PDB file of C-alpha atoms in Angstrom:
ATOM      1  CA  MET A 226     103.289  85.344 141.133  1.00  0.00           C
ATOM      2  CA  SER A 227     105.893  95.705 131.821  1.00  0.00           C
ATOM      3  CA  TYR A 228     109.274 107.071 117.534  1.00  0.00           C
ATOM      4  CA  ASP A 229     110.459 110.047 117.334  1.00  0.00           C
ATOM      5  CA  SER A 230     110.189 111.946 114.041  1.00  0.00           C
ATOM      6  CA  GLU A 231     111.675 115.287 112.980  1.00  0.00           C
ATOM      7  CA  PRO A 232     109.324 118.233 113.438  1.00  0.00           C
ATOM      8  CA  PRO A 233     108.129 119.966 110.259  1.00  0.00           C
ATOM      9  CA  THR A 234     110.081 123.126 109.333  1.00  0.00           C
ATOM     10  CA  SER A 235     108.832 126.240 107.577  1.00  0.00           C
ATOM     11  CA  PRO A 236     109.244 126.122 103.794  1.00  0.00           C
ATOM     12  CA  PRO A 237     112.202 128.235 102.450  1.00  0.00           C
ATOM     13  CA  PRO A 238     111.422 131.538 100.575  1.00  0.00           C
ATOM     14  CA  PRO A 239     110.843 131.070  96.873  1.00  0.00           C
ATOM     15  CA  THR A 240     113.968 131.166  94.718  1.00  0.00           C
ATOM     16  CA  PRO A 241     113.977 132.976  91.371  1.00  0.00           C
ATOM     17  CA  PRO A 242     113.814 130.401  88.602  1.00  0.00           C
ATOM     18  CA  ARG A 243     117.084 129.486  86.880  1.00  0.00           C
ATOM     19  CA  ARG A 244     117.164 127.872  83.500  1.00  0.00           C
ATOM     20  CA  SER A 245     120.029 125.492  84.236  1.00  0.00           C
ATOM     21  CA  GLY A 246     118.893 124.452  87.757  1.00  0.00           C
ATOM     22  CA  PRO A 247     116.516 121.551  87.043  1.00  0.00           C
ATOM     23  CA  ARG A 248     118.632 120.097  84.268  1.00  0.00           C
ATOM     24  CA  THR A 249     121.816 120.248  86.398  1.00  0.00           C
ATOM     25  CA  LEU A 250     120.030 118.614  89.432  1.00  0.00           C
ATOM     26  CA  VAL A 251     118.596 115.787  87.314  1.00  0.00           C
ATOM     27  CA  VAL A 252     121.991 114.996  85.879  1.00  0.00           C
ATOM     28  CA  ALA A 253     123.575 115.067  89.316  1.00  0.00           C
ATOM     29  CA  VAL A 254     121.051 112.679  90.789  1.00  0.00           C
ATOM     30  CA  ALA A 255     121.222 110.427  87.744  1.00  0.00           C
ATOM     31  CA  VAL A 256     125.010 110.149  88.249  1.00  0.00           C
ATOM     32  CA  LEU A 257     124.953 109.902  92.070  1.00  0.00           C
ATOM     33  CA  VAL A 258     122.362 107.087  92.483  1.00  0.00           C
ATOM     34  CA  PRO A 259     123.959 104.521  90.177  1.00  0.00           C
ATOM     35  CA  THR A 260     127.341 105.283  91.648  1.00  0.00           C
ATOM     36  CA  ALA A 261     126.056 104.780  95.232  1.00  0.00           C
ATOM     37  CA  LEU A 262     124.260 101.542  94.292  1.00  0.00           C
ATOM     38  CA  ALA A 263     127.340 100.238  92.484  1.00  0.00           C
ATOM     39  CA  GLY A 264     129.432 100.964  95.568  1.00  0.00           C
ATOM     40  CA  TRP A 265     126.954  99.152  97.817  1.00  0.00           C
ATOM     41  CA  LEU A 266     126.969  96.067  95.503  1.00  0.00           C
ATOM     42  CA  VAL A 267     130.768  95.972  95.606  1.00  0.00           C
ATOM     43  CA  TRP A 268     130.572  96.124  99.411  1.00  0.00           C
ATOM     44  CA  GLN A 269     128.111  93.269  99.538  1.00  0.00           C
ATOM     45  CA  VAL A 270     130.335  91.069  97.404  1.00  0.00           C
ATOM     46  CA  MET A 271     133.498  91.811  99.378  1.00  0.00           C
ATOM     47  CA  SER A 272     132.147  91.700 102.859  1.00  0.00           C
ATOM     48  CA  GLY A 273     131.788  88.494 104.857  1.00  0.00           C
ATOM     49  CA  PRO A 274     128.739  87.212 106.729  1.00  0.00           C
ATOM     50  CA  GLY A 275     130.037  88.725 109.994  1.00  0.00           C
ATOM     51  CA  ASP A 276     130.445  92.259 108.606  1.00  0.00           C
ATOM     52  CA  SER A 277     127.996  94.962 109.740  1.00  0.00           C
ATOM     53  CA  ALA A 278     125.902  96.930 107.247  1.00  0.00           C
ATOM     54  CA  PRO A 279     127.289 100.273 106.057  1.00  0.00           C
ATOM     55  CA  THR A 280     125.682 103.503 106.959  1.00  0.00           C
ATOM     56  CA  ALA A 281     122.886 104.151 104.484  1.00  0.00           C
ATOM     57  CA  MET A 282     123.481 107.082 102.074  1.00  0.00           C
ATOM     58  CA  PRO A 283     120.914 109.825 102.022  1.00  0.00           C
ATOM     59  CA  LEU A 284     118.596 109.193  99.034  1.00  0.00           C
ATOM     60  CA  PRO A 285     115.501 110.851  97.685  1.00  0.00           C
ATOM     61  CA  ASP A 286     112.468 110.269  99.904  1.00  0.00           C
ATOM     62  CA  LYS A 287     110.789 107.813  97.517  1.00  0.00           C
ATOM     63  CA  SER A 288     113.651 105.341  97.681  1.00  0.00           C
ATOM     64  CA  ARG A 289     114.579 105.755 101.385  1.00  0.00           C
ATOM     65  CA  SER A 290     112.228 103.131 102.895  1.00  0.00           C
ATOM     66  CA  ALA A 291     112.883 100.536 100.157  1.00  0.00           C
ATOM     67  CA  THR A 292     116.638 100.971 100.425  1.00  0.00           C
ATOM     68  CA  ALA A 293     116.553 100.674 104.246  1.00  0.00           C
ATOM     69  CA  THR A 294     114.534  97.504 103.960  1.00  0.00           C
ATOM     70  CA  ALA A 295     117.003  96.074 101.454  1.00  0.00           C
ATOM     71  CA  VAL A 296     120.120  96.607 103.550  1.00  0.00           C
ATOM     72  CA  LYS A 297     118.760  96.141 107.050  1.00  0.00           C
ATOM     73  CA  PRO A 298     119.835  92.776 108.439  1.00  0.00           C
ATOM     74  CA  ALA A 299     117.025  90.383 109.354  1.00  0.00           C
ATOM     75  CA  PRO A 300     116.389  90.592 113.145  1.00  0.00           C
ATOM     76  CA  THR A 301     117.310  87.572 115.188  1.00  0.00           C
ATOM     77  CA  PRO A 302     114.135  85.938 116.529  1.00  0.00           C
ATOM     78  CA  THR A 303     113.708  86.280 120.289  1.00  0.00           C
ATOM     79  CA  PRO A 304     112.760  82.982 121.895  1.00  0.00           C
ATOM     80  CA  THR A 305     109.362  83.026 123.583  1.00  0.00           C
ATOM     81  CA  PRO A 306     109.959  82.162 127.241  1.00  0.00           C
ATOM     82  CA  THR A 307     108.259  79.000 128.452  1.00  0.00           C
ATOM     83  CA  PRO A 308     105.822  79.842 131.275  1.00  0.00           C
ATOM     84  CA  SER A 309     107.171  78.680 134.627  1.00  0.00           C
ATOM     85  CA  GLY A 310     104.471  76.076 135.136  1.00  0.00           C
ATOM     86  CA  SER A 311     104.014  74.688 131.617  1.00  0.00           C
ATOM     87  CA  LYS A 312     105.420  71.523 130.018  1.00  0.00           C
ATOM     88  CA  ASP A 313     107.934  71.797 127.247  1.00  0.00           C
ATOM     89  CA  ASP A 314     109.512  69.326 124.822  1.00  0.00           C
ATOM     90  CA  LYS A 315     113.120  69.600 125.997  1.00  0.00           C
ATOM     91  CA  PRO A 316     114.632  66.232 127.051  1.00  0.00           C
ATOM     92  CA  ARG A 317     114.833  65.720 130.774  1.00  0.00           C
ATOM     93  CA  ARG A 318     118.294  65.688 132.285  1.00  0.00           C
ATOM     94  CA  ALA A 319     119.413  62.292 133.531  1.00  0.00           C
ATOM     95  CA  GLY A 320     120.601  62.237 137.157  1.00  0.00           C
ATOM     96  CA  PRO A 321     120.384  60.546 140.488  1.00  0.00           C
ATOM     97  CA  LEU A 322     116.588  61.294 140.698  1.00  0.00           C
ATOM     98  CA  THR A 323     115.752  60.093 137.194  1.00  0.00           C
ATOM     99  CA  GLY A 324     112.438  58.160 137.261  1.00  0.00           C
ATOM    100  CA  LYS A 325     111.355  59.844 140.537  1.00  0.00           C
ATOM    101  CA  VAL A 326     108.152  61.970 140.670  1.00  0.00           C
ATOM    102  CA  VAL A 327     108.001  64.943 143.049  1.00  0.00           C
ATOM    103  CA  VAL A 328     104.998  67.181 143.578  1.00  0.00           C
ATOM    104  CA  ILE A 329     105.658  70.598 145.106  1.00  0.00           C
ATOM    105  CA  ASP A 330     102.686  72.410 146.718  1.00  0.00           C
ATOM    106  CA  PRO A 331     103.286  76.196 147.017  1.00  0.00           C
ATOM    107  CA  GLY A 332     101.022  77.161 149.882  1.00  0.00           C
ATOM    108  CA  HIS A 333      98.118  79.536 149.202  1.00  0.00           C
ATOM    109  CA  ASN A 334      97.808  81.522 145.953  1.00  0.00           C
ATOM    110  CA  PRO A 335      98.578  85.215 145.216  1.00  0.00           C
ATOM    111  CA  GLY A 336      94.975  85.610 144.002  1.00  0.00           C
ATOM    112  CA  ASN A 337      93.264  84.149 147.085  1.00  0.00           C
ATOM    113  CA  PHE A 338      92.624  87.589 148.681  1.00  0.00           C
ATOM    114  CA  ARG A 339      90.543  88.552 145.666  1.00  0.00           C
ATOM    115  CA  HIS A 340      88.396  85.383 145.986  1.00  0.00           C
ATOM    116  CA  THR A 341      87.525  85.218 149.694  1.00  0.00           C
ATOM    117  CA  GLU A 342      84.045  83.925 149.051  1.00  0.00           C
ATOM    118  CA  GLU A 343      85.339  81.008 147.068  1.00  0.00           C
ATOM    119  CA  ILE A 344      88.163  80.048 149.362  1.00  0.00           C
ATOM    120  CA  ASN A 345      85.940  80.265 152.491  1.00  0.00           C
ATOM    121  CA  LYS A 346      83.699  77.496 151.183  1.00  0.00           C
ATOM    122  CA  THR A 347      84.405  74.292 153.102  1.00  0.00           C
ATOM    123  CA  VAL A 348      85.507  70.917 151.797  1.00  0.00           C
ATOM    124  CA  ASP A 349      85.588  67.499 153.433  1.00  0.00           C
ATOM    125  CA  VAL A 350      89.035  66.553 154.785  1.00  0.00           C
ATOM    126  CA  GLY A 351      87.993  63.231 156.365  1.00  0.00           C
ATOM    127  CA  THR A 352      87.949  64.206 160.012  1.00  0.00           C
ATOM    128  CA  HIS A 353      85.886  67.380 159.514  1.00  0.00           C
ATOM    129  CA  ARG A 354      85.122  70.108 157.004  1.00  0.00           C
ATOM    130  CA  LYS A 355      87.673  72.841 156.408  1.00  0.00           C
ATOM    131  CA  GLU A 356      88.042  75.995 154.407  1.00  0.00           C
ATOM    132  CA  CYS A 357      88.968  75.490 150.723  1.00  0.00           C
ATOM    133  CA  ASP A 358      92.089  77.593 151.228  1.00  0.00           C
ATOM    134  CA  THR A 359      93.326  80.730 153.037  1.00  0.00           C
ATOM    135  CA  THR A 360      95.156  83.877 152.079  1.00  0.00           C
ATOM    136  CA  GLY A 361      98.217  83.074 154.165  1.00  0.00           C
ATOM    137  CA  THR A 362     100.286  85.528 156.181  1.00  0.00           C
ATOM    138  CA  SER A 363     102.887  88.227 155.347  1.00  0.00           C
ATOM    139  CA  THR A 364     105.737  90.199 156.811  1.00  0.00           C
ATOM    140  CA  ASN A 365     105.183  93.555 158.387  1.00  0.00           C
ATOM    141  CA  ASP A 366     106.537  95.056 155.160  1.00  0.00           C
ATOM    142  CA  GLY A 367     103.877  93.357 153.123  1.00  0.00           C
ATOM    143  CA  TYR A 368     105.839  90.458 151.577  1.00  0.00           C
ATOM    144  CA  THR A 369     103.213  87.739 151.275  1.00  0.00           C
ATOM    145  CA  GLU A 370     103.445  84.129 152.159  1.00  0.00           C
ATOM    146  CA  ALA A 371     101.931  83.264 148.749  1.00  0.00           C
ATOM    147  CA  ALA A 372     104.804  85.179 147.022  1.00  0.00           C
ATOM    148  CA  PHE A 373     107.355  83.444 149.228  1.00  0.00           C
ATOM    149  CA  THR A 374     106.053  79.955 148.672  1.00  0.00           C
ATOM    150  CA  LEU A 375     105.945  80.383 144.925  1.00  0.00           C
ATOM    151  CA  ASP A 376     109.521  81.669 144.758  1.00  0.00           C
ATOM    152  CA  VAL A 377     110.948  78.924 146.895  1.00  0.00           C
ATOM    153  CA  SER A 378     108.910  76.251 145.055  1.00  0.00           C
ATOM    154  CA  ARG A 379     110.205  77.423 141.632  1.00  0.00           C
ATOM    155  CA  ARG A 380     113.794  77.358 142.847  1.00  0.00           C
ATOM    156  CA  LEU A 381     113.196  73.903 144.340  1.00  0.00           C
ATOM    157  CA  ARG A 382     111.675  72.621 141.092  1.00  0.00           C
ATOM    158  CA  THR A 383     114.784  73.742 139.165  1.00  0.00           C
ATOM    159  CA  LEU A 384     117.161  72.016 141.634  1.00  0.00           C
ATOM    160  CA  LEU A 385     115.181  68.736 141.459  1.00  0.00           C
ATOM    161  CA  GLU A 386     114.866  68.749 137.715  1.00  0.00           C
ATOM    162  CA  GLU A 387     118.663  69.223 137.460  1.00  0.00           C
ATOM    163  CA  GLN A 388     118.923  65.877 139.169  1.00  0.00           C
ATOM    164  CA  GLY A 389     116.533  64.238 136.728  1.00  0.00           C
ATOM    165  CA  ALA A 390     113.322  64.243 138.714  1.00  0.00           C
ATOM    166  CA  THR A 391     109.925  64.797 137.163  1.00  0.00           C
ATOM    167  CA  VAL A 392     108.417  67.719 139.061  1.00  0.00           C
ATOM    168  CA  THR A 393     104.884  69.135 139.154  1.00  0.00           C
ATOM    169  CA  LEU A 394     103.801  72.320 140.858  1.00  0.00           C
ATOM    170  CA  VAL A 395     100.309  72.159 142.363  1.00  0.00           C
ATOM    171  CA  GLN A 396      99.820  75.838 141.420  1.00  0.00           C
ATOM    172  CA  ASN A 397     102.079  78.330 139.729  1.00  0.00           C
ATOM    173  CA  ASP A 398     100.009  81.555 139.928  1.00  0.00           C
ATOM    174  CA  ASP A 399      98.223  80.126 136.910  1.00  0.00           C
ATOM    175  CA  ARG A 400      94.731  80.052 138.344  1.00  0.00           C
ATOM    176  CA  PRO A 401      92.669  82.792 140.058  1.00  0.00           C
ATOM    177  CA  TYR A 402      92.664  81.139 143.464  1.00  0.00           C
ATOM    178  CA  GLY A 403      93.343  77.846 145.249  1.00  0.00           C
ATOM    179  CA  PRO A 404      93.288  74.968 144.537  1.00  0.00           C
ATOM    180  CA  CYS A 405      91.317  73.793 147.557  1.00  0.00           C
ATOM    181  CA  VAL A 406      93.146  71.643 150.032  1.00  0.00           C
ATOM    182  CA  ASP A 407      91.405  68.429 148.936  1.00  0.00           C
ATOM    183  CA  GLU A 408      92.435  69.063 145.336  1.00  0.00           C
ATOM    184  CA  ARG A 409      95.981  69.767 146.407  1.00  0.00           C
ATOM    185  CA  ALA A 410      96.106  66.319 148.009  1.00  0.00           C
ATOM    186  CA  ARG A 411      94.455  64.730 144.983  1.00  0.00           C
ATOM    187  CA  ILE A 412      97.089  66.154 142.572  1.00  0.00           C
ATOM    188  CA  GLY A 413      99.883  64.384 144.439  1.00  0.00           C
ATOM    189  CA  ASN A 414      97.884  61.193 144.688  1.00  0.00           C
ATOM    190  CA  GLU A 415      97.035  61.074 140.996  1.00  0.00           C
ATOM    191  CA  ALA A 416     100.646  61.773 140.048  1.00  0.00           C
ATOM    192  CA  LYS A 417     101.626  58.717 142.169  1.00  0.00           C
ATOM    193  CA  ALA A 418     104.329  60.959 143.560  1.00  0.00           C
ATOM    194  CA  ASP A 419     107.303  59.482 145.339  1.00  0.00           C
ATOM    195  CA  ALA A 420     107.305  62.599 147.580  1.00  0.00           C
ATOM    196  CA  VAL A 421     105.120  65.634 148.045  1.00  0.00           C
ATOM    197  CA  VAL A 422     106.222  68.796 149.927  1.00  0.00           C
ATOM    198  CA  SER A 423     103.921  71.693 150.728  1.00  0.00           C
ATOM    199  CA  VAL A 424     105.950  74.931 151.159  1.00  0.00           C
ATOM    200  CA  HIS A 425     104.751  77.453 153.750  1.00  0.00           C
ATOM    201  CA  ALA A 426     105.851  80.205 156.168  1.00  0.00           C
ATOM    202  CA  ASP A 427     104.286  80.721 159.547  1.00  0.00           C
ATOM    203  CA  GLY A 428     102.495  83.711 160.995  1.00  0.00           C
ATOM    204  CA  SER A 429     103.140  83.382 164.708  1.00  0.00           C
ATOM    205  CA  ALA A 430     103.964  85.925 167.438  1.00  0.00           C
ATOM    206  CA  VAL A 431     107.117  88.062 167.568  1.00  0.00           C
ATOM    207  CA  GLY A 432     109.938  86.146 169.221  1.00  0.00           C
ATOM    208  CA  ASN A 433     108.756  82.825 167.857  1.00  0.00           C
ATOM    209  CA  ARG A 434     111.523  81.825 165.501  1.00  0.00           C
ATOM    210  CA  GLY A 435     112.781  78.948 163.415  1.00  0.00           C
ATOM    211  CA  PHE A 436     111.383  76.400 161.008  1.00  0.00           C
ATOM    212  CA  HIS A 437     109.400  73.213 161.498  1.00  0.00           C
ATOM    213  CA  VAL A 438     108.146  70.319 159.381  1.00  0.00           C
ATOM    214  CA  ILE A 439     104.598  69.094 159.798  1.00  0.00           C
ATOM    215  CA  LEU A 440     103.960  65.346 159.546  1.00  0.00           C
ATOM    216  CA  PRO A 441     100.631  63.493 159.017  1.00  0.00           C
ATOM    217  CA  ALA A 442      99.063  61.801 161.990  1.00  0.00           C
ATOM    218  CA  VAL A 443      97.403  58.370 161.775  1.00  0.00           C
ATOM    219  CA  VAL A 444      93.915  59.203 160.564  1.00  0.00           C
ATOM    220  CA  LYS A 445      91.116  56.967 159.355  1.00  0.00           C
ATOM    221  CA  ALA A 446      87.859  58.764 158.843  1.00  0.00           C
ATOM    222  CA  GLY A 447      85.731  59.293 155.808  1.00  0.00           C
ATOM    223  CA  ALA A 448      88.031  59.690 152.790  1.00  0.00           C
ATOM    224  CA  ALA A 449      91.085  59.974 155.025  1.00  0.00           C
ATOM    225  CA  ASP A 450      93.332  56.975 155.634  1.00  0.00           C
ATOM    226  CA  THR A 451      96.956  57.750 156.350  1.00  0.00           C
ATOM    227  CA  ALA A 452      98.055  54.464 157.848  1.00  0.00           C
ATOM    228  CA  LYS A 453     100.293  53.491 154.951  1.00  0.00           C
ATOM    229  CA  ILE A 454     102.053  56.830 154.504  1.00  0.00           C
ATOM    230  CA  VAL A 455     102.705  57.932 158.100  1.00  0.00           C
ATOM    231  CA  ALA A 456     106.052  56.168 158.451  1.00  0.00           C
ATOM    232  CA  PRO A 457     107.516  57.202 155.020  1.00  0.00           C
ATOM    233  CA  SER A 458     106.231  60.720 155.522  1.00  0.00           C
ATOM    234  CA  ARG A 459     108.087  60.908 158.834  1.00  0.00           C
ATOM    235  CA  GLU A 460     111.294  59.695 157.145  1.00  0.00           C
ATOM    236  CA  LEU A 461     110.844  62.287 154.421  1.00  0.00           C
ATOM    237  CA  GLY A 462     110.231  65.071 157.002  1.00  0.00           C
ATOM    238  CA  THR A 463     113.212  64.039 159.094  1.00  0.00           C
ATOM    239  CA  ARG A 464     115.531  64.114 156.077  1.00  0.00           C
ATOM    240  CA  ILE A 465     114.266  67.549 155.080  1.00  0.00           C
ATOM    241  CA  ALA A 466     114.650  68.962 158.600  1.00  0.00           C
ATOM    242  CA  GLY A 467     118.246  67.825 158.871  1.00  0.00           C
ATOM    243  CA  LYS A 468     119.259  69.171 155.426  1.00  0.00           C
ATOM    244  CA  PHE A 469     117.386  72.407 155.980  1.00  0.00           C
ATOM    245  CA  VAL A 470     119.463  73.209 159.045  1.00  0.00           C
ATOM    246  CA  GLN A 471     122.679  72.512 157.120  1.00  0.00           C
ATOM    247  CA  ALA A 472     121.718  74.652 154.097  1.00  0.00           C
ATOM    248  CA  THR A 473     120.196  77.665 155.845  1.00  0.00           C
ATOM    249  CA  GLY A 474     121.764  77.709 159.322  1.00  0.00           C
ATOM    250  CA  MET A 475     118.252  78.280 160.712  1.00  0.00           C
ATOM    251  CA  ALA A 476     117.506  76.697 164.049  1.00  0.00           C
ATOM    252  CA  PRO A 477     114.488  74.403 164.606  1.00  0.00           C
ATOM    253  CA  SER A 478     111.355  76.200 165.849  1.00  0.00           C
ATOM    254  CA  ASN A 479     111.540  77.444 169.456  1.00  0.00           C
ATOM    255  CA  TYR A 480     107.736  77.328 169.758  1.00  0.00           C
ATOM    256  CA  VAL A 481     106.695  74.146 167.903  1.00  0.00           C
ATOM    257  CA  GLY A 482     108.130  70.555 168.070  1.00  0.00           C
ATOM    258  CA  ASP A 483     110.095  70.830 171.329  1.00  0.00           C
ATOM    259  CA  GLY A 484     113.335  71.505 169.471  1.00  0.00           C
ATOM    260  CA  THR A 485     112.921  68.529 167.019  1.00  0.00           C
ATOM    261  CA  ALA A 486     111.642  70.742 164.146  1.00  0.00           C
ATOM    262  CA  LEU A 487     108.944  68.048 163.715  1.00  0.00           C
ATOM    263  CA  ASP A 488     105.192  68.459 164.481  1.00  0.00           C
ATOM    264  CA  VAL A 489     102.395  65.878 163.924  1.00  0.00           C
ATOM    265  CA  ARG A 490      98.954  67.187 162.993  1.00  0.00           C
ATOM    266  CA  LYS A 491      95.603  65.642 161.984  1.00  0.00           C
ATOM    267  CA  ASP A 492      93.716  68.798 161.091  1.00  0.00           C
ATOM    268  CA  LEU A 493      95.301  69.547 157.734  1.00  0.00           C
ATOM    269  CA  GLY A 494      93.324  68.361 154.698  1.00  0.00           C
ATOM    270  CA  GLY A 495      96.475  68.232 152.528  1.00  0.00           C
ATOM    271  CA  LEU A 496      97.946  65.614 154.860  1.00  0.00           C
ATOM    272  CA  ASN A 497      94.729  63.779 155.876  1.00  0.00           C
ATOM    273  CA  LEU A 498      93.758  63.075 152.232  1.00  0.00           C
ATOM    274  CA  THR A 499      97.195  62.095 150.920  1.00  0.00           C
ATOM    275  CA  THR A 500      97.904  58.530 149.823  1.00  0.00           C
ATOM    276  CA  VAL A 501     101.608  59.197 149.088  1.00  0.00           C
ATOM    277  CA  PRO A 502     104.407  60.405 151.358  1.00  0.00           C
ATOM    278  CA  LYS A 503     103.857  64.106 152.099  1.00  0.00           C
ATOM    279  CA  VAL A 504     104.950  66.801 154.541  1.00  0.00           C
ATOM    280  CA  PHE A 505     104.515  70.541 155.091  1.00  0.00           C
ATOM    281  CA  ILE A 506     107.499  72.768 155.891  1.00  0.00           C
ATOM    282  CA  GLU A 507     107.010  76.116 157.674  1.00  0.00           C
ATOM    283  CA  CYS A 508     110.281  77.802 156.617  1.00  0.00           C
ATOM    284  CA  GLY A 509     110.189  80.483 159.345  1.00  0.00           C
ATOM    285  CA  ASN A 510     107.974  82.958 161.048  1.00  0.00           C
ATOM    286  CA  MET A 511     107.023  85.924 158.815  1.00  0.00           C
ATOM    287  CA  ARG A 512     105.722  87.943 161.779  1.00  0.00           C
ATOM    288  CA  ASP A 513     109.058  87.963 163.542  1.00  0.00           C
ATOM    289  CA  PRO A 514     111.355  90.690 162.234  1.00  0.00           C
ATOM    290  CA  LYS A 515     114.498  88.643 162.335  1.00  0.00           C
ATOM    291  CA  ASP A 516     112.908  85.608 160.573  1.00  0.00           C
ATOM    292  CA  ALA A 517     111.175  87.985 158.158  1.00  0.00           C
ATOM    293  CA  ALA A 518     114.458  89.549 157.105  1.00  0.00           C
ATOM    294  CA  LEU A 519     115.703  86.120 156.093  1.00  0.00           C
ATOM    295  CA  LEU A 520     112.556  85.031 154.297  1.00  0.00           C
ATOM    296  CA  SER A 521     112.582  88.335 152.367  1.00  0.00           C
ATOM    297  CA  SER A 522     116.085  87.655 151.058  1.00  0.00           C
ATOM    298  CA  GLY A 523     116.455  85.995 147.623  1.00  0.00           C
ATOM    299  CA  GLY A 524     119.798  84.557 148.669  1.00  0.00           C
ATOM    300  CA  TRP A 525     118.319  82.960 151.721  1.00  0.00           C
ATOM    301  CA  ARG A 526     115.345  81.580 149.776  1.00  0.00           C
ATOM    302  CA  GLN A 527     117.824  79.819 147.445  1.00  0.00           C
ATOM    303  CA  LYS A 528     119.356  78.203 150.523  1.00  0.00           C
ATOM    304  CA  ALA A 529     115.893  77.200 151.752  1.00  0.00           C
ATOM    305  CA  ALA A 530     115.198  75.577 148.353  1.00  0.00           C
ATOM    306  CA  GLN A 531     118.542  73.824 148.495  1.00  0.00           C
ATOM    307  CA  GLY A 532     117.904  72.432 151.918  1.00  0.00           C
ATOM    308  CA  ILE A 533     114.495  71.086 150.914  1.00  0.00           C
ATOM    309  CA  SER A 534     115.911  69.664 147.691  1.00  0.00           C
ATOM    310  CA  ASP A 535     118.773  67.975 149.584  1.00  0.00           C
ATOM    311  CA  GLY A 536     116.261  66.437 152.010  1.00  0.00           C
ATOM    312  CA  ILE A 537     114.002  65.133 149.259  1.00  0.00           C
ATOM    313  CA  GLY A 538     117.062  63.771 147.407  1.00  0.00           C
ATOM    314  CA  SER A 539     118.345  62.005 150.537  1.00  0.00           C
ATOM    315  CA  TYR A 540     114.917  60.415 151.117  1.00  0.00           C
ATOM    316  CA  LEU A 541     114.450  59.286 147.498  1.00  0.00           C
ATOM    317  CA  LYS A 542     117.962  57.889 147.197  1.00  0.00           C
ATOM    318  CA  GLY A 543     117.481  55.983 150.425  1.00  0.00           C
TER     319      GLY A 543
END
């Protein structure tokens, strides 16, 4: 993941003194002010709570600010918006996914490009060592993958919470970079998530179009042991792929997965180190102009979130 005051005017030329002037002015003000205040009090008694305040009468400078304070209605407090990634005390909505825990992993981080030294450090992913994280790709117009994944993930979170699920975002543009791929996996594991989805967009060649879902391979090396989650992860990925087509109308990838929209990999730390069902989804190819036009559309991103949500819901409801 933005008083004007009146300019001073030149004093008027002196006016010859008049005996009756000051006495007449004092009397006039003495009569005018009580009359105005009395009228205001009558208005306050007669008007209801929905009435608007009357236009303030011009008064001598000394009483202007006090009078304005007295008649000005108290401002309605503006609620402070809850940060997108923070917890709040509102009761969770009951629904078909009540009791289910979903972790959404928005790929990359908008701040990664400012922290290349940190994200280039390697971490152990079981089979080998891999970069902590990467900057991700972007469209030719400069719309970044990190911005895309956050937007889709936030929309997805809303859809799932409306069905009663407890949802956690791995990152919400609330940290300077990362987290590293091993920590991303650990967040889902520690949450004992029923499903984890990592949201991405691809950066392939022009002409390569469509989406695909990446599934974990059977891996047992070092801290990686995916034997127990390979089958449920495939079921999760298959459900998401089917619902994604229905919601977005996007065809499966024409360059990965042989038309199945499914791809199995053993080189991704986020999948190697997971102990709960988890998949990645590459929602399209940001480097192809036709796919990029879709990914850059807010309306299409809502459809993408809906498709992923429908797939997760179908998997969790059995």
